[in-house]
Short mmCIF file of C-alpha atoms in Angstrom, two decimals:
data_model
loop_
_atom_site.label_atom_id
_atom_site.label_comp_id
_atom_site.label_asym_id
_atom_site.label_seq_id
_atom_site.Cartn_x
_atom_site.Cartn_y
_atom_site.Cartn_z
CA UNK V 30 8.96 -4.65 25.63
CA UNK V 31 7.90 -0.81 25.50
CA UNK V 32 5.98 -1.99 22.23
CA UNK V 33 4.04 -4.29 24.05
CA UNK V 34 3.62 -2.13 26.82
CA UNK V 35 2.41 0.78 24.87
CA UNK V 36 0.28 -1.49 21.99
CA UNK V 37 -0.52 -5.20 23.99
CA UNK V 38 -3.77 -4.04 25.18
CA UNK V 39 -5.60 -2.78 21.88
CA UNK V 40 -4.22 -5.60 19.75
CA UNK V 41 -5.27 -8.41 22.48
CA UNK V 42 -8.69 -6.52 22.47
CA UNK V 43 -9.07 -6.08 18.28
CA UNK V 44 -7.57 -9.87 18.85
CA UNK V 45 -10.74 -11.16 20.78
CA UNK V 46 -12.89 -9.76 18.54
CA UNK V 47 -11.19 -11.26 15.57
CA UNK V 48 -11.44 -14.44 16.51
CA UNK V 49 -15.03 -15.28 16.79
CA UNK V 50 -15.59 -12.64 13.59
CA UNK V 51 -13.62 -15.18 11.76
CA UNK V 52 -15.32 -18.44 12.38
CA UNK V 53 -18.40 -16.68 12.39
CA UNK V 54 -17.25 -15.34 8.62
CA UNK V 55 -16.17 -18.83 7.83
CA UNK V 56 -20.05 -19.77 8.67
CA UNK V 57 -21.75 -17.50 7.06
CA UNK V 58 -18.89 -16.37 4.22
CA UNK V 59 -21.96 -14.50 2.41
CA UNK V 60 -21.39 -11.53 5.13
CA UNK V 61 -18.08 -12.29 5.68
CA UNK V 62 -15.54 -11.49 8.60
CA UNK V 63 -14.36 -8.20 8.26
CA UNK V 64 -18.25 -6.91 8.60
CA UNK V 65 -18.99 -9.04 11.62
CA UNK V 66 -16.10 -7.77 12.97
CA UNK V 67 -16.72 -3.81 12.62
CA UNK V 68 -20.50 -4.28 13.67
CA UNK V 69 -18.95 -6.23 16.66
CA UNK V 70 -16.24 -3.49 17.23
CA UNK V 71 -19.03 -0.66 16.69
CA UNK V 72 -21.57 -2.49 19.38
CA UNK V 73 -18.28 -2.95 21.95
CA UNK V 74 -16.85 0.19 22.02
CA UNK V 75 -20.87 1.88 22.95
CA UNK V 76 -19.93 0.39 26.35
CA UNK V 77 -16.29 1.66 26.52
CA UNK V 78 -16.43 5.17 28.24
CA UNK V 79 -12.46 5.83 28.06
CA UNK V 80 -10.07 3.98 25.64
CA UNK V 81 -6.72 5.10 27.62
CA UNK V 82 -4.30 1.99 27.33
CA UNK V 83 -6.21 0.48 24.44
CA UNK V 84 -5.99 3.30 22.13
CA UNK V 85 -2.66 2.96 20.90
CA UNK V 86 -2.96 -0.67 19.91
CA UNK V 87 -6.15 -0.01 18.32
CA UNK V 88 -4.70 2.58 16.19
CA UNK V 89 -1.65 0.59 15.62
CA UNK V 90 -3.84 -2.13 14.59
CA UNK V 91 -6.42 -0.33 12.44
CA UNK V 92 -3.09 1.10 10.44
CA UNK V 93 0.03 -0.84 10.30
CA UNK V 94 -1.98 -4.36 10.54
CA UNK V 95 -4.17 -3.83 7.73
CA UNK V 96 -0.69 -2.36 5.60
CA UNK V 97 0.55 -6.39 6.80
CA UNK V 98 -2.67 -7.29 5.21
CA UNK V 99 -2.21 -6.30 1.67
CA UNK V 100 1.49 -7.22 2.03
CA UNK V 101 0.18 -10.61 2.83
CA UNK V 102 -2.85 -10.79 0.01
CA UNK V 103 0.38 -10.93 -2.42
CA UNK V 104 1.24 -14.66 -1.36
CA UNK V 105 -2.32 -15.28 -3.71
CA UNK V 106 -1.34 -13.75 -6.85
CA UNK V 107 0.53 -16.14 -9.29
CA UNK V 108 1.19 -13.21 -11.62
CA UNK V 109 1.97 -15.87 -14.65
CA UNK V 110 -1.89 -16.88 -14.43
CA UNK V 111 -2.93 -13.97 -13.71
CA UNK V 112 -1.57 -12.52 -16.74
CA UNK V 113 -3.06 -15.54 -18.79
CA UNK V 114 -6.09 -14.75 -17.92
CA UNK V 115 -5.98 -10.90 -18.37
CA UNK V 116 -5.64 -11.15 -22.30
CA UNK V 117 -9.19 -11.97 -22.08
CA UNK V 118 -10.67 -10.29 -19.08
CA UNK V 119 -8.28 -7.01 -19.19
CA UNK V 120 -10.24 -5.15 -21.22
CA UNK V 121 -13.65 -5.28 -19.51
CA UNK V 122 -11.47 -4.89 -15.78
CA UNK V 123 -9.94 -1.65 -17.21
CA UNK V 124 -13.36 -0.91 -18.30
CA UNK V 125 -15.39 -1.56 -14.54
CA UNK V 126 -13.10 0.56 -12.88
CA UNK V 127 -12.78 3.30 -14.95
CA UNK V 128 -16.30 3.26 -14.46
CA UNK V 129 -16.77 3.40 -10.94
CA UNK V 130 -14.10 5.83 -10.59
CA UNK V 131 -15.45 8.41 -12.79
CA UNK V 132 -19.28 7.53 -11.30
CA UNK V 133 -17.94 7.82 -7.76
CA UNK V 134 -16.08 11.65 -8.83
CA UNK V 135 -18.73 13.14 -10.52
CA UNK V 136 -21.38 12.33 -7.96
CA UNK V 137 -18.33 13.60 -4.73
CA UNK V 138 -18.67 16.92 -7.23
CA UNK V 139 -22.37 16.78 -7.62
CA UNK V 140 -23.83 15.63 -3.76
CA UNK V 141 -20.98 17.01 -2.00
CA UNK V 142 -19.93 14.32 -0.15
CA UNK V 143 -16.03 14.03 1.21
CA UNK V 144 -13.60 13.55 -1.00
CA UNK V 145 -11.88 10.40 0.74
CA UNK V 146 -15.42 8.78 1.12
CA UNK V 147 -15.69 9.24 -2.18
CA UNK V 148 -12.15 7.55 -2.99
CA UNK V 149 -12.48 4.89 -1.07
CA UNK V 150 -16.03 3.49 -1.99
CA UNK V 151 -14.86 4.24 -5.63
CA UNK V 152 -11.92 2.17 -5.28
CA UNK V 153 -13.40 -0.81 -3.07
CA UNK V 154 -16.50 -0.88 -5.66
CA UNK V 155 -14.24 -1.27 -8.55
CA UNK V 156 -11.44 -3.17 -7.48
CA UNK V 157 -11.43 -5.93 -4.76
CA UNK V 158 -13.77 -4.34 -1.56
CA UNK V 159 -12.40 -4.33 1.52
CA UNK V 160 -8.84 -5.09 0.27
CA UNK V 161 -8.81 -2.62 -2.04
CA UNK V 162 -9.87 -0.24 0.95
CA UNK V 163 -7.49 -1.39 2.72
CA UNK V 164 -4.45 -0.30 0.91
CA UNK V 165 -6.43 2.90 -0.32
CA UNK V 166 -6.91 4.10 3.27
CA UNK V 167 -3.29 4.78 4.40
CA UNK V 168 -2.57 6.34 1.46
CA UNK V 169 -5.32 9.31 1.36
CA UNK V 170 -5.32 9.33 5.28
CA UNK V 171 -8.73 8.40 5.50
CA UNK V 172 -9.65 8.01 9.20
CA UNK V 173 -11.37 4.67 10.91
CA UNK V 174 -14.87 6.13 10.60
CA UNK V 175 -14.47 6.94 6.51
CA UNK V 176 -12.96 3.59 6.15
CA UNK V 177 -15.57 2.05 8.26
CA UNK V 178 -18.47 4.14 6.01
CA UNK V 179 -16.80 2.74 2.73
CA UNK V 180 -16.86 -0.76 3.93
CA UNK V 181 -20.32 -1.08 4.99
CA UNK V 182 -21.84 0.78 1.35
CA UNK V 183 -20.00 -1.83 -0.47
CA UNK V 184 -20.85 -5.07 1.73
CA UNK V 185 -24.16 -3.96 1.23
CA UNK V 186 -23.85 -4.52 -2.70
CA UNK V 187 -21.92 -7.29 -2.48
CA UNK V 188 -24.92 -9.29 -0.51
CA UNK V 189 -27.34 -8.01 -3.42
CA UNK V 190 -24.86 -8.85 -6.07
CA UNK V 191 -24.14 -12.49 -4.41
CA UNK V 192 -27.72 -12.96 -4.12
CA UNK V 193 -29.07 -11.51 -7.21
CA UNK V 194 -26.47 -12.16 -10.15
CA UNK V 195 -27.34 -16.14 -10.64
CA UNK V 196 -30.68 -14.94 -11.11
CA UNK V 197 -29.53 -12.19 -13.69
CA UNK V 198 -27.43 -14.35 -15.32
CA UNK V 199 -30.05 -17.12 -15.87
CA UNK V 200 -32.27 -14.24 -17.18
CA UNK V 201 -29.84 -12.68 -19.58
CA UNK V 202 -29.55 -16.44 -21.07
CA UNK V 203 -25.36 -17.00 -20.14
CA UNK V 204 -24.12 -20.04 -21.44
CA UNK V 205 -25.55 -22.75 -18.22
CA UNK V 206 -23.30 -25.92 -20.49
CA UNK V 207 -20.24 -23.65 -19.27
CA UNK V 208 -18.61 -21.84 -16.52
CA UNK V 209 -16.94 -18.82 -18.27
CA UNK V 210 -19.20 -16.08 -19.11
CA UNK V 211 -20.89 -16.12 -15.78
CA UNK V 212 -16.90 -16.29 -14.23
CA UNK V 213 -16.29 -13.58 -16.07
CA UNK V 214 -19.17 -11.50 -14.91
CA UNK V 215 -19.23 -12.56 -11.24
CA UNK V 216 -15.18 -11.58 -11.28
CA UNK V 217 -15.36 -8.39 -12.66
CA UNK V 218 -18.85 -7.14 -11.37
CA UNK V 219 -18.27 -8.45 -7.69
CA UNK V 220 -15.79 -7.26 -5.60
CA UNK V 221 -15.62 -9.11 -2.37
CA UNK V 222 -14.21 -12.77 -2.75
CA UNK V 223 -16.64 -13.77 -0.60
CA UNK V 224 -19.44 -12.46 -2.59
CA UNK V 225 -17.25 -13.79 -5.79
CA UNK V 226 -17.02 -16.82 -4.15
CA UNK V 227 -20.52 -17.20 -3.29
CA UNK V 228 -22.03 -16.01 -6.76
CA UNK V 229 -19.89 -18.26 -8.61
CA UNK V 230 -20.29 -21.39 -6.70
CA UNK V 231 -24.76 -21.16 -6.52
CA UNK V 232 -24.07 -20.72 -10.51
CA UNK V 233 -21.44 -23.95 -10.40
CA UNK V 234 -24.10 -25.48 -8.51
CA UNK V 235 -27.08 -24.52 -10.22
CA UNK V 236 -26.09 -26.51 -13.60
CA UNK V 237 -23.92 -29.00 -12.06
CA UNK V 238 -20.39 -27.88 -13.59
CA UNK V 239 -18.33 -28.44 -10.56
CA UNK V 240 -15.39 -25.60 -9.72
CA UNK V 241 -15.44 -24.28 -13.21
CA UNK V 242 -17.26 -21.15 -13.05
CA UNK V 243 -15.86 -20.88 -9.52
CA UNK V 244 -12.12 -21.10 -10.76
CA UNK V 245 -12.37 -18.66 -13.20
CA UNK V 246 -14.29 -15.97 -11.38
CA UNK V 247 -11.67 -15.92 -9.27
CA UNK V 248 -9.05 -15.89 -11.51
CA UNK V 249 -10.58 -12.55 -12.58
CA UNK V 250 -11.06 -11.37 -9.56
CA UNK V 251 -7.20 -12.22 -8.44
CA UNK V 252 -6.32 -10.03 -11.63
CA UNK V 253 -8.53 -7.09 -10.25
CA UNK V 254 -6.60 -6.95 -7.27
CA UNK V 255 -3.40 -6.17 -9.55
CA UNK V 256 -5.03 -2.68 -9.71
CA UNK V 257 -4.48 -1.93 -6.03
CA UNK V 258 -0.55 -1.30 -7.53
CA UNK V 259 -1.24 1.85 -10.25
CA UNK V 260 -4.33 3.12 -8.14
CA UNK V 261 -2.14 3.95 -4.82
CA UNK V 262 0.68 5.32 -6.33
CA UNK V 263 -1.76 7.49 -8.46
CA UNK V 264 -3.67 8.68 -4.97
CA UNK V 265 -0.22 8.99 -3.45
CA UNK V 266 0.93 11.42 -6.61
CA UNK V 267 -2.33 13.18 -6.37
CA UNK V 268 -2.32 13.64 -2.47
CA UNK V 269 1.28 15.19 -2.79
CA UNK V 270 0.23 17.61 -5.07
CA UNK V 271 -3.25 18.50 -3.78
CA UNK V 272 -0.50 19.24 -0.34
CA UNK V 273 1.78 21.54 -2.06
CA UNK V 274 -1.37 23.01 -4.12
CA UNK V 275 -2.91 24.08 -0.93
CA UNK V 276 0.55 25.17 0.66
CA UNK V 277 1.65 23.03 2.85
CA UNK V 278 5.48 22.06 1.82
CA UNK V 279 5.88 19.59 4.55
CA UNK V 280 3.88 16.97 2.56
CA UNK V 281 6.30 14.91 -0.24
CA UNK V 282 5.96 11.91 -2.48
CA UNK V 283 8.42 10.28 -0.14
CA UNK V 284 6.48 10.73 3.19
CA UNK V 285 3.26 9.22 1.61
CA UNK V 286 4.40 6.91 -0.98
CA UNK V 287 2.66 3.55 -0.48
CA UNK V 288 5.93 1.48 0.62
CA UNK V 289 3.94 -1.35 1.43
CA UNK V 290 2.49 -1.83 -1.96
CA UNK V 291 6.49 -2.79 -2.95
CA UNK V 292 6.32 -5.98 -0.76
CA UNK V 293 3.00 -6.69 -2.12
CA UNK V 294 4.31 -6.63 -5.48
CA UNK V 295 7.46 -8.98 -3.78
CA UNK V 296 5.00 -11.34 -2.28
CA UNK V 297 3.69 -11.47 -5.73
CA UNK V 298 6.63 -12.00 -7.66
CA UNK V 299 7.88 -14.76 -5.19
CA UNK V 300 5.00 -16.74 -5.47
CA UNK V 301 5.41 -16.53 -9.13
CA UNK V 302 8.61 -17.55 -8.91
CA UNK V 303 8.22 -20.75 -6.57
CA UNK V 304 5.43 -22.00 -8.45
CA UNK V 305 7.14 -21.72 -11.86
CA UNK V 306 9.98 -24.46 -10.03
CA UNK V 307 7.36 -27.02 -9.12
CA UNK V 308 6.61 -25.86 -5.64
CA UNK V 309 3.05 -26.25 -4.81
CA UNK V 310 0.88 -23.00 -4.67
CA UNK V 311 -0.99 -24.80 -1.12
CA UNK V 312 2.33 -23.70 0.42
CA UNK V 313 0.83 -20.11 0.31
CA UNK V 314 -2.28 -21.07 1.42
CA UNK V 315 -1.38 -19.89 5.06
CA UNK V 316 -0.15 -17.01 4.22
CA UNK V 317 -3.29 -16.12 2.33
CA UNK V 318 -5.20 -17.39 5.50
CA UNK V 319 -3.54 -15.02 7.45
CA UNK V 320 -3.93 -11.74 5.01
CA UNK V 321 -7.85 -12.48 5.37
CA UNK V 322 -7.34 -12.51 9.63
CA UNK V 323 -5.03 -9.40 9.32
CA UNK V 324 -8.06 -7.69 7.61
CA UNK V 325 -10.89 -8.83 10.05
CA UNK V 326 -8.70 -7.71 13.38
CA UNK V 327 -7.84 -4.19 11.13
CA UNK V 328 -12.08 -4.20 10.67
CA UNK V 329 -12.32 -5.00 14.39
CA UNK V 330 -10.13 -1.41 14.77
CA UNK V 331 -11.73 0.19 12.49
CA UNK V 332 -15.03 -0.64 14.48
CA UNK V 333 -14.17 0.62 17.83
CA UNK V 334 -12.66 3.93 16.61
CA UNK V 335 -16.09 4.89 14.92
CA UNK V 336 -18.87 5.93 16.35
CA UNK V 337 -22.08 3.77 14.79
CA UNK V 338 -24.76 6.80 15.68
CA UNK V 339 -22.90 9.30 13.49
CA UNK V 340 -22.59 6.39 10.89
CA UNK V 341 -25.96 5.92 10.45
CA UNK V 342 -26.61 9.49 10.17
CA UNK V 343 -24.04 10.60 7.34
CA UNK V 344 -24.43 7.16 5.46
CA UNK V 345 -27.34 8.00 3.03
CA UNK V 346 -25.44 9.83 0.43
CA UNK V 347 -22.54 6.87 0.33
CA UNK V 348 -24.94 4.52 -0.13
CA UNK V 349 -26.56 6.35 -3.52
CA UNK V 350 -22.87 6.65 -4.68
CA UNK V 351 -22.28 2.78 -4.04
CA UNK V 352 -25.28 2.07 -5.85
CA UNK V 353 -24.74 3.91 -8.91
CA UNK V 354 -21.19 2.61 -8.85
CA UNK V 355 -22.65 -0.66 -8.20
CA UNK V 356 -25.02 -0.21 -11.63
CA UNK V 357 -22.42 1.84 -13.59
CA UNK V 358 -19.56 -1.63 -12.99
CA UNK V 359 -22.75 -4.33 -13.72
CA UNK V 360 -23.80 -2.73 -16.79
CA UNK V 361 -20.26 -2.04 -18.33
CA UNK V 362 -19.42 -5.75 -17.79
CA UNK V 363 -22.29 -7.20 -19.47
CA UNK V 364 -21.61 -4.72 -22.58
CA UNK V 365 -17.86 -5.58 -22.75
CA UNK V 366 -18.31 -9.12 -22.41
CA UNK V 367 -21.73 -8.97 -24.74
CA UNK V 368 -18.92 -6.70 -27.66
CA UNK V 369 -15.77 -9.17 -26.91
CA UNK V 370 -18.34 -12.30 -27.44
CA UNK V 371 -17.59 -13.97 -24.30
CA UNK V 372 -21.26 -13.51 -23.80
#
């Protein structure tokens, strides 16, 4: 009761925002529901003088809801398909991140711009967007208006990528009798599932071949995600010592490590498990449902703790960084796939 008490007022309010952000996302999937839902949360809280009772549920929401999130986004992952299709795809994943990674450090060092910025549009660009954000953001404490900086750089090259990579792959002369070279592009070069989703399914629909270029793009994609596991407990390591580096002793591996990540990796596993008996994968399909609703009422947080004029006016070097990350991951993906002659 005290939980309600203290929370009920933020959550119902990140609740009513979620909602409509959702069907609205479902609508138009190519912007997708976590953005409508920070705009949305950005606009409200302009007209919102005092937070008072909402502000715990907001923060509750904008942290421990988008932790249920990833938890959650573990129901998806059939690790013995996954797997299957990483003996092929591995190399160029391991290959896209790396990249954006190193792009996304050397330009923190060179432009000067914050260091969990930096982290997080390095690690949504190269991994899975806003999921990958998601679990990143806990684990560096990045605060709502970092998180909500990160998330709008990388929608914005996720619209150009959806729009622009059928075009570029049609150019570039992929295989149009098949699905699996563009799949395999659209997987690892796109981050969003949305914008995964959308890229592959104009190419399915483009040359008439059904779900198959749509099936295996995100197959890749779903074996991206996997790198949410080594990434956090990395950040975690690093954060721990970067604490006791600058003297503060109060900071350990134990206060910071990523617990939620281990029932991620559970969800995972069990899904594994159930579908290697027989039982149907669609039984997950709610639970999956509900990871992508955890993440738009987190968003809708995220957008009413940050304040949209300071946004604008800090956002010009993040969006250079997401660009060249953005370039740096396309590039890489067409050369792997162009040595491993998947292309």
């Amino acid at each position: 009761m005290e939980f309600v008490r203290k929370n009920g007022k933020g959550i119902l309010l990140c609740l009513c925002i979620a909602v409509p952000s959702w069907l609205l996302g479902k609508r138009f999937p190519i912007v997708g529901g976590p953005v409508i839902a920070i705009l949305a949360g950005m606009i409200l809280t302009l007209g919102i003088k005092e937070k008072g009772d909402l502000e715990s549920g907001i923060k509750y929401t904008s942290k421990k809801i988008l932790q249920y999130a990833v938890i959650l986004l573990g129901f998806g992952l059939n690790l013995q398909v996954i797997l299957q299709t990483g003996k092929q795809s591995l190399p160029i994943i391991v290959s896209t991140i790396a990249t954006s990674l190193v792009v996304a450090y050397v330009l923190h060092r060179a432009m000067h711009i914050p260091g969990k910025i930096s982290t997080l549009v390095g690690v949504g660009s190269s991994i899975c967007g806003g999921s990958a954000v998601a679990a990143t953001a806990p684990v560096i404490d990045a605060d709502d208006e970092e998180v909500a900086q990160a998330i709008s750089v990388i929608f914005f090259f996720n619209v150009l990528a959806a729009v622009l990579f059928p075009t570029l792959g049609g150019i570039l002369g992929f295989a149009t009798d098949s699905g699996e070279a563009f799949g395999v592009f659209a997987g690892t070069a796109v981050n969003d599932t949305s914008s995964v989703t959308a890229a592959a399914s104009t190419w399915d629909s483009l040359y008439g071949l059904g779900s198959a270029t749509l099936d295996k793009a995100v197959t890749v994609k779903l074996t991206r995600t996997l790198a949410i596991i080594p990434i956090t407990l990395a950040l975690a390591f690093l954060r721990t010592r970067k604490e006791k580096g600058d003297g503060n002793g109060k900071v350990s591996m134990k206060q910071i490590f990523p617990f939620f990540i281990l029932f991620f990796i559970g969800a995972s596993v069990i899904t594994t498990v159930a579908t290697a008996a027989g039982v149907s994968a669609e039984i997950f399909a709610p639970l999956k449902e509900l990871s992508k609703f955890f993440i738009i009422m987190a968003m809708a947080a995220v957008g009413l703790n940050t304040n949209i004029v300071k946004l604008v006016k800090t956002g010009g070097k993040p969006i250079l960084m997401g660009m060249a990350c953005w370039i740096g991951i396309t590039v890489v993906s067409l050369g792997m796939q162009h040595m491993l002659g998947i292309w």
